[in-house]
Tab-separated table of C-alpha atoms and ligand atoms in Angstrom:
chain	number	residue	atom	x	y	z
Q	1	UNK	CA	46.976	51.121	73.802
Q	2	UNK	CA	46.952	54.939	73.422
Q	3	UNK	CA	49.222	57.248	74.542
Q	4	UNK	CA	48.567	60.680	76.027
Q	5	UNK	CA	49.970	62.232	73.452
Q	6	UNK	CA	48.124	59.822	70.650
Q	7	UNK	CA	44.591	61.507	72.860
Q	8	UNK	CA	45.550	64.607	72.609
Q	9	UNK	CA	46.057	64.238	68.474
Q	10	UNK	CA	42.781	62.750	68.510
Q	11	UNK	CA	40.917	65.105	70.550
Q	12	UNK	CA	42.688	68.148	68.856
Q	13	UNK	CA	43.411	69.084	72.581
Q	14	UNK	CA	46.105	71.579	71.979
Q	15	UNK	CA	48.251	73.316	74.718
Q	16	UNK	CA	45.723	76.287	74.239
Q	17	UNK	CA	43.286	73.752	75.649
Q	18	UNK	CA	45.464	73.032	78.641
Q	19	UNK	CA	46.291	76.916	79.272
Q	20	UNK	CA	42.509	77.914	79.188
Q	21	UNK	CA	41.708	74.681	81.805
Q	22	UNK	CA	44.698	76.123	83.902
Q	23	UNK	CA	43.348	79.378	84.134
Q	24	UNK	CA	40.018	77.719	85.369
Q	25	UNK	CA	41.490	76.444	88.343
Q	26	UNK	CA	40.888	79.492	90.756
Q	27	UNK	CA	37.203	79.365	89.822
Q	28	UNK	CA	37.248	75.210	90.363
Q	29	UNK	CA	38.598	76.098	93.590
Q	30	UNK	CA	36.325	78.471	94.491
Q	31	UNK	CA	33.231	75.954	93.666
Q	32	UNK	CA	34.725	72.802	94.876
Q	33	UNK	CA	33.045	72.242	97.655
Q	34	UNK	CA	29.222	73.129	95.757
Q	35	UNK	CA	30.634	70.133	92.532
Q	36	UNK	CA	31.206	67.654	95.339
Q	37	UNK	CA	27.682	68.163	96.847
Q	38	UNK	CA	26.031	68.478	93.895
Q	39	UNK	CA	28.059	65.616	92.863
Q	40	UNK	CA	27.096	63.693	96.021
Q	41	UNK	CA	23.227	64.765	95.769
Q	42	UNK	CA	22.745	62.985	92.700
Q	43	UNK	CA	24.803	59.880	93.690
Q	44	UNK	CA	22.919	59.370	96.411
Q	45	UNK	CA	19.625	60.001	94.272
Q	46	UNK	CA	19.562	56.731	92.226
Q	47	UNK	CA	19.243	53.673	94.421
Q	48	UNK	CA	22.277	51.355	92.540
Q	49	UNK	CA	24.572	54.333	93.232
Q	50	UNK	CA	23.586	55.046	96.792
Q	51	UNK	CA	24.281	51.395	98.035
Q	52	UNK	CA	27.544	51.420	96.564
Q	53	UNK	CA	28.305	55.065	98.448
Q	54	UNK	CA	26.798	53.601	101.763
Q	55	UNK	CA	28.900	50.847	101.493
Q	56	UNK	CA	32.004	52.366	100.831
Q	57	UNK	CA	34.634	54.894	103.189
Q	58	UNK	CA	32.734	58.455	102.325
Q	59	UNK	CA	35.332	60.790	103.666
Q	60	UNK	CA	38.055	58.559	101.265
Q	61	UNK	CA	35.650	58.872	98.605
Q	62	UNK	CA	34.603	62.513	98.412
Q	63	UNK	CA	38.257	63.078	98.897
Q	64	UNK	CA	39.054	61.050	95.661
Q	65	UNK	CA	35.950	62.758	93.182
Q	66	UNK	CA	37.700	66.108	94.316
Q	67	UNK	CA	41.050	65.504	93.817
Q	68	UNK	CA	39.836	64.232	90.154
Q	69	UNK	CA	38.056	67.400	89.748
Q	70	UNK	CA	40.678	69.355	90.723
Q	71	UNK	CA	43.206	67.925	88.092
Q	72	UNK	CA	40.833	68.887	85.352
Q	73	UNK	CA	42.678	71.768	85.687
Q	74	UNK	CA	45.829	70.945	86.804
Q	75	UNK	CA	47.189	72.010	83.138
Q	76	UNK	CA	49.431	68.749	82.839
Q	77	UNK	CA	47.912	65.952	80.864
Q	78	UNK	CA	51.177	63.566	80.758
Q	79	UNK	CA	51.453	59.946	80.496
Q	80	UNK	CA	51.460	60.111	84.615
Q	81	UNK	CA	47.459	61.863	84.425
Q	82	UNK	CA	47.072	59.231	82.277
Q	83	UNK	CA	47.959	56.534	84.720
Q	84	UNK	CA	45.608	58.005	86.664
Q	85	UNK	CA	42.612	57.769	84.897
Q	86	UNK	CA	43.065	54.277	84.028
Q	87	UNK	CA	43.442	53.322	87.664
Q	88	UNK	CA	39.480	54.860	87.699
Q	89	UNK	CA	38.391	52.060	85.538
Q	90	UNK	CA	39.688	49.475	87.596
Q	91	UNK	CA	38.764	50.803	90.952
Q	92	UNK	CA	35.105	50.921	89.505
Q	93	UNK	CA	35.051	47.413	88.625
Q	94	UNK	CA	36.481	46.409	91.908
Q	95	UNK	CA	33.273	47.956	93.580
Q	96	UNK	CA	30.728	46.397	91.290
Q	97	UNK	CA	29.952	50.183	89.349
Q	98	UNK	CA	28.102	49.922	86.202
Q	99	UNK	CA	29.898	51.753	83.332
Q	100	UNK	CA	26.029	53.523	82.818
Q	101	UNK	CA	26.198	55.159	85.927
Q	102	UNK	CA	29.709	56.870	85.375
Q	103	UNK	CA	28.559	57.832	82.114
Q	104	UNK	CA	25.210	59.632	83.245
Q	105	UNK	CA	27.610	61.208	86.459
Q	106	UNK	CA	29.959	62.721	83.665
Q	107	UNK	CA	26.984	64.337	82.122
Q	108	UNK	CA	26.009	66.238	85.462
Q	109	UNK	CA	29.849	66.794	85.389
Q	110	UNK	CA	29.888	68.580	82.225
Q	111	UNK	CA	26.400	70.345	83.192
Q	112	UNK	CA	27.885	71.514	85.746
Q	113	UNK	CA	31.001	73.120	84.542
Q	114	UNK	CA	29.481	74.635	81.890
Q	115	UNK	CA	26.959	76.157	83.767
Q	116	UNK	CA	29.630	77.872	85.487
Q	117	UNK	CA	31.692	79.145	82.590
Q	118	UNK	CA	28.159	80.285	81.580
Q	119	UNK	CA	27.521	82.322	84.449
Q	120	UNK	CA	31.091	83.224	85.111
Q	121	UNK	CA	32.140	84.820	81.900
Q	122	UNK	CA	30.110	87.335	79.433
Q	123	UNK	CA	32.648	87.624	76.392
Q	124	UNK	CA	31.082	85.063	73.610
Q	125	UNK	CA	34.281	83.956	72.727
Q	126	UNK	CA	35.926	83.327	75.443
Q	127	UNK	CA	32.807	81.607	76.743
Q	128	UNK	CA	33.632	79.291	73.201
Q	129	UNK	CA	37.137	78.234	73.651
Q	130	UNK	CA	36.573	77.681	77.694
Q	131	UNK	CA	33.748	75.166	76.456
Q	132	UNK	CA	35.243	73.632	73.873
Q	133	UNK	CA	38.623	72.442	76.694
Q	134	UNK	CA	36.098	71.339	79.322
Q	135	UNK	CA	34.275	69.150	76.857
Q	136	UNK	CA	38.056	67.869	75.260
Q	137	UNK	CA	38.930	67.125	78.972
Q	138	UNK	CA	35.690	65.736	79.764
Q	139	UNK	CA	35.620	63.240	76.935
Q	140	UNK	CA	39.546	62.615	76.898
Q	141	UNK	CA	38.425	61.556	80.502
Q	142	UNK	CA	35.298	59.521	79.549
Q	143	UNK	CA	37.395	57.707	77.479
Q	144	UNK	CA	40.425	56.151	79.218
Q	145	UNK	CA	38.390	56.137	82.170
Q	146	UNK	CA	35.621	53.122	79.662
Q	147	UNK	CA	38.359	51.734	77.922
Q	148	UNK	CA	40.529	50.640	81.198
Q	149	UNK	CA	36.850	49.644	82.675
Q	150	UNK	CA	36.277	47.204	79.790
Q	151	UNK	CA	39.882	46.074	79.905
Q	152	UNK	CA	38.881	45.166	83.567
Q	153	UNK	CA	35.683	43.562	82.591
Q	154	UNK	CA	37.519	41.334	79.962
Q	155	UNK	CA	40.205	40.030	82.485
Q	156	UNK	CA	37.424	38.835	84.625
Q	157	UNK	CA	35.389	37.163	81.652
Q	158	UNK	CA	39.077	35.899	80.610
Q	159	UNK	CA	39.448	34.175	84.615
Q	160	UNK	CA	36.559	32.633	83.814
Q	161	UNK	CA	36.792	31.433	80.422
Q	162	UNK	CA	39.616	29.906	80.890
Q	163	UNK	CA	38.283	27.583	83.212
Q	164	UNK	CA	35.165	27.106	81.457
Q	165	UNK	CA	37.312	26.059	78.372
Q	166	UNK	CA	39.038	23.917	80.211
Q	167	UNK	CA	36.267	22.247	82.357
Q	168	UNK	CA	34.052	22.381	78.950
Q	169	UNK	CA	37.150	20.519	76.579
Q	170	UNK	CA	37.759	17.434	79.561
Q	171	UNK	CA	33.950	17.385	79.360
Q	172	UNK	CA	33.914	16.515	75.910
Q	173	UNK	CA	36.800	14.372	76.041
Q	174	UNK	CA	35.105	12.049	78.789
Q	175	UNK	CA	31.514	11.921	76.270
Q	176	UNK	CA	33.703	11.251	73.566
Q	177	UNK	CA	35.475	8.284	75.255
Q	178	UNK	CA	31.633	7.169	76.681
Q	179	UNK	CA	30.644	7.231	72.952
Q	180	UNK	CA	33.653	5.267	71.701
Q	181	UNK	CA	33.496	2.472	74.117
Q	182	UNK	CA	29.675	2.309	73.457
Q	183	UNK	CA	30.189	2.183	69.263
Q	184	UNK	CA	32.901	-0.820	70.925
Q	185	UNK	CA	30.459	-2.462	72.690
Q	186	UNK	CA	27.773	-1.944	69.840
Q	187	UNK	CA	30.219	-3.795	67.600
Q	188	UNK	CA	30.923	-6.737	70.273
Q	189	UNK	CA	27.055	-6.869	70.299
Q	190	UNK	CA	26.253	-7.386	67.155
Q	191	UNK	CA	29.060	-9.780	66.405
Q	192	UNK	CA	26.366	-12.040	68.736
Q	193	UNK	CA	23.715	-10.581	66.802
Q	194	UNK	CA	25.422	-12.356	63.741
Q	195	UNK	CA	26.359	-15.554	65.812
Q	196	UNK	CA	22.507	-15.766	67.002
Q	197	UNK	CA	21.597	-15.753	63.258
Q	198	UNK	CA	23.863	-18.579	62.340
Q	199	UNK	CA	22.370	-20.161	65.351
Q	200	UNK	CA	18.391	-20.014	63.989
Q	201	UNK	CA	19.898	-20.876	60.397
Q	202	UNK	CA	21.118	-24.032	61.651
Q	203	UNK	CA	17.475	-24.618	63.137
Q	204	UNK	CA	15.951	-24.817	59.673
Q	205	UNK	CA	18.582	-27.848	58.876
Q	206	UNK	CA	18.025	-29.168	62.017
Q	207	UNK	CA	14.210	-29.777	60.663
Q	208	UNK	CA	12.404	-26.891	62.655
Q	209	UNK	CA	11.902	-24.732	59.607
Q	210	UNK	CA	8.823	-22.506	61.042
Q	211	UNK	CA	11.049	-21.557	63.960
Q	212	UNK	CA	14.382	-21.348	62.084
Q	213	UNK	CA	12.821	-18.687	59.798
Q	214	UNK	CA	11.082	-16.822	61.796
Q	215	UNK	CA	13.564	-16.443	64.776
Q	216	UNK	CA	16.268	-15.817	61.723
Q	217	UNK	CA	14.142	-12.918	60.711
Q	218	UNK	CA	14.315	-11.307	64.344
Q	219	UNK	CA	17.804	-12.069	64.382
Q	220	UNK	CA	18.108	-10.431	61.175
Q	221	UNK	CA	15.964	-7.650	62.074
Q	222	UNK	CA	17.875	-7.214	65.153
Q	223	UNK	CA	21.176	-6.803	63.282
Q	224	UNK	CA	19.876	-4.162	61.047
Q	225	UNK	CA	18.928	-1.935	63.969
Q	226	UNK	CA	22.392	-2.746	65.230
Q	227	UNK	CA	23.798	-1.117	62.274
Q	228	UNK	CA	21.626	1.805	62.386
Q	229	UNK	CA	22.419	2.288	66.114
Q	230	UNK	CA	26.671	1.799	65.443
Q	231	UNK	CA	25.644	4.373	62.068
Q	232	UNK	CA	24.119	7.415	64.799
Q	233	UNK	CA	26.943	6.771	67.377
Q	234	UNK	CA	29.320	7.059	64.497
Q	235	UNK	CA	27.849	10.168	62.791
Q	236	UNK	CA	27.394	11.325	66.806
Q	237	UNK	CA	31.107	11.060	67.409
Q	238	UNK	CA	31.939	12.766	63.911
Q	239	UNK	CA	29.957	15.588	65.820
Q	240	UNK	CA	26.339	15.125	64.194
Q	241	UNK	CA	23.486	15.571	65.999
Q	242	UNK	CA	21.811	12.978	68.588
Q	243	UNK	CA	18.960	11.154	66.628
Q	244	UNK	CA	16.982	9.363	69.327
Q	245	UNK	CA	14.538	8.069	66.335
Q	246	UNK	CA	16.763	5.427	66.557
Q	247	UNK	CA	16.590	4.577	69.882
Q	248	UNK	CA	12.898	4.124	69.690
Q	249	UNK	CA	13.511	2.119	65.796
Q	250	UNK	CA	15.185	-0.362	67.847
Q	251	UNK	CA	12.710	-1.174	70.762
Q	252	UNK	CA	9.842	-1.552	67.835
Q	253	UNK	CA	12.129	-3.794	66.515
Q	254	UNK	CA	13.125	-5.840	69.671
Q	255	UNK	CA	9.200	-5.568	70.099
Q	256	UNK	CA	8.572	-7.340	66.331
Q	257	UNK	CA	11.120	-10.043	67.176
Q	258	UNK	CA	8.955	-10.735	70.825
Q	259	UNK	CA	5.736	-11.120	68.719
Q	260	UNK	CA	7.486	-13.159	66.153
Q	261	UNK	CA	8.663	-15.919	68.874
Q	262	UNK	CA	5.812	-15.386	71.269
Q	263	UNK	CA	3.355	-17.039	67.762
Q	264	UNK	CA	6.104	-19.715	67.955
Q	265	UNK	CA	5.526	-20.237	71.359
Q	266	UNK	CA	2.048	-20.047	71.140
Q	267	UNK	CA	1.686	-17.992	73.951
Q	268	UNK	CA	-1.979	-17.416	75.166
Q	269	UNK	CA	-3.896	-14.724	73.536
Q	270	UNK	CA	-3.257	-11.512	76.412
Q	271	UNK	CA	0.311	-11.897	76.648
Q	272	UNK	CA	0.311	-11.305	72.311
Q	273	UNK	CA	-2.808	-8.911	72.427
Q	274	UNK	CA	-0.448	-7.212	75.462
Q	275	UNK	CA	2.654	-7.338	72.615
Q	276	UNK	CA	0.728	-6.007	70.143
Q	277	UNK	CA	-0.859	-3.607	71.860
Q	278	UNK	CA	3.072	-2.093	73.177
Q	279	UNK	CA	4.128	-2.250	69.418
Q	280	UNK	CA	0.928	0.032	68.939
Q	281	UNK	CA	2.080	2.215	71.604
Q	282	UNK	CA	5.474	2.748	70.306
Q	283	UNK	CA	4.198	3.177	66.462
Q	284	UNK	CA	2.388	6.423	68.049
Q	285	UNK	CA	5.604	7.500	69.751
Q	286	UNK	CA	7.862	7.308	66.879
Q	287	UNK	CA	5.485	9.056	64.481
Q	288	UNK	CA	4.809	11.925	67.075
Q	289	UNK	CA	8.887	12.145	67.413
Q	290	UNK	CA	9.141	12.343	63.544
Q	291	UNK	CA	6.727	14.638	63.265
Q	292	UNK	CA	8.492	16.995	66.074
Q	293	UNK	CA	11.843	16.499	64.536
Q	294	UNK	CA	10.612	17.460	61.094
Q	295	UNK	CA	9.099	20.784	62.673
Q	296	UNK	CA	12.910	21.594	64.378
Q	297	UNK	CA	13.860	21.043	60.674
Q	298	UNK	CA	11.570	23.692	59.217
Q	299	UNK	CA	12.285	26.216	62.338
F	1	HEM	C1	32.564	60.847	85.956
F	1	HEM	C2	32.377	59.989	86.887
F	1	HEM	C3	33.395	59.566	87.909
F	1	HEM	C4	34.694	59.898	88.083
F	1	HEM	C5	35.535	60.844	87.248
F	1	HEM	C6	35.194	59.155	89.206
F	1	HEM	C7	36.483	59.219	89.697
F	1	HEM	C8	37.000	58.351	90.647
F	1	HEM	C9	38.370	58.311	91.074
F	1	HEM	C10	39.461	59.236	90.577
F	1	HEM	C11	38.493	57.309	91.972
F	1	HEM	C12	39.789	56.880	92.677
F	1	HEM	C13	40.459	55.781	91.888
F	1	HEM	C14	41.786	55.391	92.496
F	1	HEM	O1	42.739	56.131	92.298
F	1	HEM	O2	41.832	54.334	93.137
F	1	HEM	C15	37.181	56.740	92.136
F	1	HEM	C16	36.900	55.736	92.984
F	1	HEM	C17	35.618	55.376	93.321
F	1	HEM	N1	34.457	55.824	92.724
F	1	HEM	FE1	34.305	57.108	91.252
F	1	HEM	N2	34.169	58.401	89.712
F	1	HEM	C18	33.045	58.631	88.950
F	1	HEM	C19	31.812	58.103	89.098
F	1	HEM	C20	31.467	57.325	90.166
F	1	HEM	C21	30.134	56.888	90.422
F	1	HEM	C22	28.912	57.167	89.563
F	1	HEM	C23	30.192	56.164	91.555
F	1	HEM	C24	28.987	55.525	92.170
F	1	HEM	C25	28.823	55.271	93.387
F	1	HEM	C26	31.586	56.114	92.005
F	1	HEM	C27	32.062	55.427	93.101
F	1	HEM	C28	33.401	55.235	93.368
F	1	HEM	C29	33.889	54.379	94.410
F	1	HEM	C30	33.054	53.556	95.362
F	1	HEM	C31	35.297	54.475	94.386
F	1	HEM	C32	36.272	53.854	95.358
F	1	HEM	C33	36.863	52.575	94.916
F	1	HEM	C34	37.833	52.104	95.992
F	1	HEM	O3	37.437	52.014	97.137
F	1	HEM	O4	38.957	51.840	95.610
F	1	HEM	N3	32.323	56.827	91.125
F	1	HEM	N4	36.294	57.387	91.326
């Protein structure tokens, strides 16, 4: 954070600068009243302005733009007219003010005072050095008056993030958690998976070799999309990206395993061509996926 002093070195605002802007302040006087209609006139011109006027105290207001005006050229630019200008900032914010519209206000400002000076004094010079304060003060002004707004702005993003950091992190905490106790039950799941193979092993020994091997191979088949499921939650939790290919791998699979048993059962023709025709189905769907996650590769 500047001082004034550290604004003044940057400006080159010497005490010259201050002396000329003193010696203004008969003529500011003088055309007080005519800045704070003028002023006024092309507040109330541009519609954003003019609510924020018509909702505000007028009389407090008007008093406020003049008294600024007035210590343009009060000749002291301490640490205390500092103070002052960075209250401006804040008291904009406060009233919903875009930064724009005190920017485009400090240009009819500066219009304005240099008309004056313009009209006021013939000597070339002197005409120079006046100009050259007004614009110091102006943009000295301009300044404090943005940085203290932005400073503003930032404390009410910083409000906010805070709680969105917080809200976002407990978020993520509670999917992790959902994710961990799913790759848990995954693993409990397939541990079934493997006990279910055993199961249609023991089936072939047991004499019933059709049904042993061909239940074994859904089991088996069954297991492997277990794996690839537990492999996704695994990589999701690591923070890799949701692959729902997977999903749909795993009810073509479950689907394989139906028509597999259903031949065993010799189950009447619609209830396999009704099987086969779902498998179909999902073929289509996880081919049209593919094909849409392969274009999000190339974008
Ligand atoms: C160069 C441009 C401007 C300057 C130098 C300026 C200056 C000031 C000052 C000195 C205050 C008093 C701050 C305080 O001590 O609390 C103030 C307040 C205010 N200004 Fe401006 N202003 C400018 C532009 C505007 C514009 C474009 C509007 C648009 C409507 C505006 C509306 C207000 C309002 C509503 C307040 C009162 C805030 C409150 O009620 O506390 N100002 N301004």
């Amino acid at each position: 954070m500047f001082t004034m002093q550290d604004l003044r070195d940057h400006y080159r605002f010497t005490d010259q600068d201050a002396e000329l802007l003193q010696a203004l302040q008969p003529l500011a006087e003088a055309n007080r009243e005519r800045f704070s209609l003028e002023l006024y006139d092309y507040l109330y011109s541009l519609p954003e302005t003019a609510t924020i006027l018509n909702s505000s105290n007028r009389l407090r207001l008007r008093e406020m733009h003049n008294h600024w005006f007035m210590a343009l050229f009060s000749g002291t630019y301490d640490n205390h007219y500092m103070n002052h200008l960075t209250r401006i900032g804040h008291a904009h914010v406060k009233v919903g003010l875009s930064v724009h519209y005190v920017n485009s206000a400090m240009n009819q400002i500066r219009h304005f005072l240099l008309g004056l000076i313009d009209v006021n004094y013939t000597d070339r010079e002197q005409r120079r050095t006046l100009r050259e304060a007004i614009e110091k003060i102006l943009d000295m002004n301009l300044d404090v008056m943005s940085t203290s707004y932005r400073e503003e702005e930032m404390k009410k993003v910083f409000v906010s993030r805070k709680v969105e950091t917080f809200l976002i992190k407990a978020t993520e905490r509670f999917t992790y958690g959902l994710n961990l106790a799913l790759v848990l039950a995954l693993a409990g799941v397939s541990i079934s998976v493997v006990i279910l193979f055993i199961w249609d092993i023991a089936h072939i020994f047991e004499g019933n070799m059709e049904k042993g091997i061909l239940s074994a191979l859904g089991s088996l088949l069954i297991l492997w999309m277990m794996i690839e499921l537990m492999d996704n939650e695994i990589k999701n939790l690591k923070g890799g990206k949701f692959n729902i290919l997977v999903f749909i791998g795993v009810i073509i699979v479950a689907m394989i395993r139906e028509i597999l048993i259903s031949t065993l059962r010799h189950d009447d023709l619609t209830t396999q061509a009704f099987l086969a025709g779902t498998l179909l189905i999902l073929g289509v769907v996880y081919y049209l996926v593919s094909l849409a996650q392969k274009d999000t590769l190339k974008n």
